[in-house]
XYZ file of C-alpha atoms in Angstrom:
409
model
C 130.910 108.025 63.268
C 131.579 111.400 64.549
C 133.030 114.533 63.027
C 134.353 117.584 64.406
C 132.634 120.927 65.026
C 134.448 122.570 62.052
C 133.487 119.797 59.656
C 130.101 120.131 60.743
C 129.642 123.625 60.322
C 131.093 123.200 56.700
C 128.291 120.278 56.115
C 125.724 122.979 57.151
C 127.212 125.604 54.870
C 126.775 123.320 51.868
C 123.243 122.891 52.543
C 123.063 126.737 52.813
C 122.540 127.092 56.491
C 124.460 130.236 57.655
C 127.049 129.767 59.985
C 129.773 132.292 61.002
C 133.121 132.350 59.228
C 135.836 130.398 60.572
C 139.552 128.810 60.420
C 141.211 125.880 61.652
C 144.660 125.825 62.933
C 146.933 123.037 64.470
C 149.614 125.745 65.798
C 150.139 128.193 68.388
C 151.815 130.307 65.850
C 148.809 130.255 63.551
C 146.635 131.901 66.146
C 147.205 135.795 65.559
C 146.825 135.284 61.994
C 143.449 133.260 61.828
C 141.940 135.999 64.353
C 142.937 138.687 61.702
C 141.331 136.792 58.999
C 138.059 135.854 60.303
C 137.593 139.432 62.065
C 138.931 141.010 58.844
C 141.171 143.073 60.665
C 138.070 145.638 61.925
C 138.894 147.292 65.478
C 136.948 146.125 68.293
C 135.814 142.458 66.738
C 135.787 139.519 68.638
C 136.479 135.833 67.682
C 135.778 132.586 69.682
C 138.518 129.709 69.831
C 137.152 126.249 70.187
C 138.988 123.134 71.028
C 138.227 120.465 68.119
C 137.586 117.373 70.152
C 134.643 114.640 70.153
C 133.320 115.518 73.580
C 131.162 118.079 75.325
C 131.641 120.674 78.015
C 134.526 122.375 76.323
C 133.168 125.930 77.374
C 133.144 124.820 81.284
C 136.467 123.408 80.826
C 137.684 126.559 79.681
C 138.519 125.574 75.933
C 136.118 127.628 74.624
C 137.243 131.393 74.825
C 136.305 134.719 73.321
C 139.234 136.761 72.416
C 139.807 140.565 71.380
C 143.144 140.694 70.097
C 145.544 138.476 68.104
C 147.795 138.353 71.515
C 144.758 137.091 73.199
C 144.150 134.419 70.441
C 148.078 133.373 70.617
C 147.510 132.703 74.289
C 144.279 131.123 74.241
C 145.791 128.721 71.644
C 148.723 127.937 73.925
C 146.711 126.948 76.818
C 144.617 124.487 74.848
C 147.295 123.382 72.634
C 149.423 122.672 75.374
C 146.871 121.112 78.031
C 144.510 117.720 78.044
C 141.066 118.779 77.989
C 139.090 117.529 80.814
C 135.068 117.239 81.394
C 132.406 114.912 82.255
C 132.724 113.703 78.583
C 135.860 112.871 78.328
C 138.268 110.031 80.159
C 139.759 110.699 83.393
C 142.936 111.568 81.837
C 141.379 114.013 79.528
C 142.106 114.366 75.817
C 144.903 116.011 73.919
C 143.712 118.951 71.479
C 145.665 118.989 68.326
C 142.873 121.312 66.354
C 141.210 124.686 67.050
C 138.379 126.448 65.158
C 138.901 130.175 65.314
C 135.337 131.816 64.315
C 133.991 135.211 64.237
C 132.162 135.722 67.258
C 128.435 136.652 66.700
C 126.187 139.375 68.580
C 123.433 137.299 69.989
C 120.185 139.262 70.265
C 118.967 140.065 73.625
C 115.489 138.157 74.713
C 112.731 139.992 75.965
C 112.531 139.080 79.704
C 116.419 138.811 79.958
C 118.609 136.232 78.515
C 119.851 135.605 74.953
C 118.232 134.460 71.737
C 119.622 130.988 71.722
C 117.745 127.712 70.918
C 118.430 123.642 70.834
C 117.629 122.189 67.428
C 118.442 118.580 66.507
C 117.100 115.752 64.075
C 117.527 111.958 65.579
C 115.703 108.845 65.690
C 113.316 107.786 67.863
C 113.571 104.132 68.505
C 110.516 103.921 70.571
C 108.315 105.585 67.294
C 110.447 103.879 65.010
C 110.466 107.594 63.350
C 112.962 110.578 62.924
C 112.052 113.432 65.143
C 112.841 116.977 65.271
C 114.036 118.222 68.953
C 113.855 121.908 69.735
C 114.197 123.941 72.998
C 114.297 127.527 74.018
C 117.009 126.673 76.337
C 119.844 126.427 73.597
C 123.611 126.809 74.300
C 123.415 124.820 77.547
C 123.630 120.558 78.006
C 120.355 119.612 76.765
C 120.472 116.224 78.541
C 120.231 118.052 81.687
C 117.612 120.417 80.323
C 115.489 117.200 79.499
C 116.015 115.888 82.962
C 115.443 119.194 85.082
C 112.413 120.601 82.701
C 111.005 117.999 80.185
C 108.275 120.488 79.227
C 110.743 122.863 77.915
C 111.646 120.248 74.890
C 109.599 120.303 71.724
C 109.388 117.023 69.397
C 107.697 117.021 66.137
C 108.107 113.674 64.637
C 109.163 113.209 61.086
C 106.718 111.708 58.362
C 108.701 108.078 57.372
C 108.516 109.044 53.448
C 107.637 112.773 53.436
C 110.004 113.983 56.081
C 109.571 117.296 57.842
C 106.698 119.363 56.345
C 106.795 123.067 56.065
C 103.834 123.410 58.147
C 105.703 121.758 61.132
C 108.851 123.738 60.868
C 106.905 126.869 60.974
C 104.920 125.353 63.934
C 107.992 124.808 65.849
C 109.593 128.103 65.031
C 106.613 129.845 66.362
C 106.550 127.422 69.646
C 110.040 128.832 70.009
C 109.053 132.268 70.244
C 110.368 133.483 66.875
C 108.232 135.935 64.599
C 108.239 137.971 61.955
C 110.964 136.885 58.984
C 112.953 135.125 61.579
C 110.052 132.327 61.523
C 110.688 131.467 57.791
C 114.169 131.569 58.196
C 114.452 129.229 60.988
C 111.651 127.222 59.323
C 114.134 127.208 56.107
C 116.628 125.798 58.330
C 114.930 123.262 60.116
C 113.994 121.779 56.628
C 117.423 122.239 55.327
C 118.786 119.987 58.133
C 116.080 117.361 57.645
C 117.162 116.905 54.353
C 120.802 116.599 55.231
C 119.967 114.173 57.691
C 118.124 111.698 55.490
C 120.846 112.402 52.602
C 123.969 111.680 54.537
C 122.319 108.803 56.591
C 122.787 110.604 60.167
C 122.161 109.342 63.719
C 121.968 112.810 65.131
C 122.213 116.113 63.335
C 122.479 118.822 66.133
C 122.741 122.814 66.120
C 123.370 123.852 69.836
C 122.930 126.921 69.784
C 120.688 128.132 66.931
C 120.672 131.999 67.494
C 119.536 135.326 66.430
C 122.331 137.459 65.540
C 122.730 141.106 64.166
C 123.099 141.105 60.811
C 123.208 143.904 57.919
C 121.446 146.273 60.336
C 118.616 143.662 61.525
C 118.714 140.127 62.550
C 118.953 137.032 60.931
C 118.820 133.171 62.438
C 122.434 131.374 62.223
C 123.608 128.174 63.382
C 126.587 128.525 65.787
C 127.848 125.059 66.697
C 127.281 121.634 65.132
C 127.356 117.939 65.782
C 127.085 115.063 63.870
C 127.089 111.161 64.295
C 126.416 108.949 61.350
C 125.472 105.850 60.778
C 128.491 103.369 59.808
C 126.625 100.921 58.289
C 125.689 103.602 55.446
C 129.224 105.004 55.179
C 129.676 103.065 51.883
C 127.104 105.131 50.351
C 129.392 108.394 51.450
C 132.984 108.297 50.720
C 133.198 111.931 51.254
C 131.779 111.557 54.795
C 133.937 108.608 55.479
C 136.870 111.001 54.926
C 136.131 113.305 57.534
C 136.883 110.435 60.307
C 139.502 111.355 62.531
C 141.457 108.332 63.792
C 143.347 110.430 66.491
C 140.094 110.852 68.075
C 139.424 106.868 68.786
C 141.323 105.004 71.510
C 144.042 102.653 70.112
C 142.034 99.890 71.146
C 138.772 101.086 69.267
C 140.917 101.570 66.298
C 142.313 98.101 66.759
C 138.890 96.322 67.124
C 137.642 98.259 64.023
C 140.656 96.853 61.931
C 139.488 93.351 62.602
C 135.564 93.910 62.550
C 134.834 93.749 66.475
C 132.397 95.966 68.187
C 134.407 97.347 70.911
C 133.112 99.886 73.302
C 135.430 100.618 76.817
C 134.253 101.259 79.762
C 134.975 101.834 83.457
C 134.997 98.483 85.195
C 137.069 95.783 85.609
C 135.434 92.469 84.287
C 136.361 92.218 80.604
C 133.440 90.636 78.423
C 134.168 88.880 75.440
C 130.819 87.842 73.434
C 129.513 86.819 70.239
C 126.129 88.855 69.330
C 125.244 92.261 70.628
C 122.046 91.562 72.474
C 123.789 88.831 74.438
C 126.625 91.103 75.193
C 124.178 93.550 76.514
C 122.566 90.714 78.607
C 126.225 89.682 79.815
C 127.249 93.053 80.965
C 123.664 93.596 82.908
C 124.241 90.122 84.660
C 127.816 91.003 85.606
C 126.439 94.234 87.428
C 123.644 92.262 88.720
C 126.242 90.034 90.589
C 127.770 93.257 91.784
C 130.611 93.506 89.189
C 131.482 96.299 86.878
C 131.966 95.309 83.056
C 135.103 96.946 81.621
C 133.851 96.964 78.082
C 131.269 96.067 75.588
C 132.781 93.420 72.825
C 130.964 91.609 70.232
C 133.118 89.293 68.089
C 130.385 88.835 65.902
C 128.545 85.224 64.897
C 131.743 83.565 63.437
C 134.040 84.066 66.927
C 137.119 82.849 64.915
C 140.396 81.930 66.394
C 141.852 84.881 65.063
C 139.057 87.370 66.369
C 139.292 85.595 69.702
C 142.951 86.318 70.170
C 142.734 89.822 69.104
C 139.558 90.024 71.537
C 141.847 88.944 74.231
C 144.575 91.544 73.317
C 142.143 94.422 73.077
C 140.379 93.557 76.457
C 143.729 92.974 78.424
C 145.313 96.255 76.915
C 143.226 97.643 79.688
C 145.322 97.541 82.623
C 141.976 97.723 84.692
C 140.727 94.612 83.660
C 141.247 92.158 86.537
C 139.272 89.311 84.949
C 137.571 88.212 81.877
C 134.283 86.386 80.881
C 133.513 84.798 77.730
C 130.246 84.179 76.779
C 129.563 82.312 73.485
C 126.463 81.024 71.860
C 127.610 78.303 69.229
C 124.983 78.312 66.384
C 126.631 78.295 63.063
C 130.124 78.118 64.848
C 130.132 74.926 66.855
C 131.220 75.071 70.399
C 133.967 72.351 69.975
C 135.596 74.582 67.731
C 135.168 77.927 69.538
C 136.564 76.317 72.832
C 139.483 75.013 70.887
C 140.121 78.633 69.483
C 139.800 79.988 73.300
C 141.999 77.474 74.552
C 144.753 78.086 71.789
C 144.366 82.031 72.022
C 144.525 81.908 75.776
C 147.612 79.441 75.828
C 149.575 81.643 73.090
C 148.322 85.269 74.377
C 151.816 87.265 75.204
C 151.699 89.479 78.062
C 153.207 93.141 78.108
C 155.912 91.619 80.221
C 157.027 88.710 77.529
C 155.675 86.103 79.365
C 153.154 83.442 77.696
C 149.788 82.735 79.178
C 146.770 84.077 80.974
C 147.525 85.836 84.371
C 143.864 86.963 84.888
C 140.942 84.807 85.927
C 139.200 83.610 82.703
C 135.699 82.169 82.848
C 134.216 80.675 79.947
C 130.111 79.867 79.393
C 129.309 78.113 76.165
C 125.929 77.198 74.937
C 124.897 75.814 71.636
C 125.950 73.200 69.154
C 128.426 70.604 70.210
C 128.170 72.232 73.926
C 129.168 69.415 75.806
C 132.248 68.239 73.843
C 133.171 72.044 73.926
C 133.206 71.966 77.805
C 135.391 69.000 77.702
C 137.903 70.864 75.695
C 137.906 73.788 78.414
C 137.930 71.363 81.443
C 141.233 69.381 79.786
C 143.031 72.322 79.147
C 142.782 73.685 82.840
C 145.898 72.165 83.648
C 147.681 74.419 81.121
C 145.613 77.566 81.879
C 144.977 77.467 85.583
C 143.253 80.768 85.772
C 140.584 79.254 83.447
C 137.054 77.795 84.466
C 134.090 76.743 82.731
C 130.580 77.900 83.711
C 127.071 75.974 83.453
C 125.148 78.887 82.545
C 125.202 82.761 82.593
C 124.407 83.338 85.945
C 126.829 80.985 87.052
C 129.619 82.379 85.076
C 128.713 85.999 86.083
C 129.144 84.936 89.808
C 132.571 83.024 89.171
C 134.193 85.919 87.565
C 132.625 88.615 90.038
C 134.120 86.403 92.785
C 137.402 85.693 91.392
C 138.049 89.297 90.667
């Protein structure tokens, strides 16, 4: 689960991590008042307006703007709330913006030798080492993926102890490696320790500050978090009703929300072959083999181990709601649920599927591969149903299924 930047900043503040003042608005008319509020009406003060969407690349897309007057704030809000944001991290049609963060701009200190004192800081889980890891870089304020690709030596990694977590000496070592000195070292180390505690306390899968900056404050300098990004492990949300309430359903596609309602794991992709599979590993293998055969999967969809008729029917509806889908591959391994029962569910779902034009029945090629308990009985059911569902054919194994659906599409 993801949350918006303004919610992430509030979460940081609740752990005593310093963030600039800010205010969330939902209309153009609120922009001028929010500007005056976050700048305290000071002459020459600057604010920043940021679109609140679950996607990166906002700055390059023009959805992060510095404004110096209430009028400029209003114009920036008008642009963001009346245009869809498009970036490499959004769908081709872009994302609608309904919320804006108006925040006090920060005077970031100059770095000796050029540039600004901006840093990247995050904690995530390293699946390779099976440990949480602190990631830091002097290249803050930019896309860290690009930095890691172009200059992997610019990325610092500090593994966290599985039981003790991040230790103070580790945090100080990272702060020194980032080039900080004096009291800024202890400030940065304190932020790292608090972020590590937040990460574990709230069952995060990612806790990111980008950028962490050295800013002018009370005649001196202080380390401060400017932007926040959090992802949470949905399996742990039952422990955190306060976090669960932060979810924004409007940021999910209709299909994703629909899948969640029926406990289906669904992720849309850019291909044209829909995938309906029971088991996450099997779903990944299915997608790989489709690509190996020259096709492109349109989705990841795991219906789970039970694969009931209701789940299969709903899964078909979700897959076919994507107009790009030109064929569907069903790959089911019958374990607890027997193949003949699953086959009958697939047949019933395919026969009764209602198309957007009101017609009933599948119109796109449907390839079904079954394996497991009672597989022969299941295949006989599929073969017998072909007279009612002419677009359906069965496959003997996964390779055969992938070749057939790719050929049909």
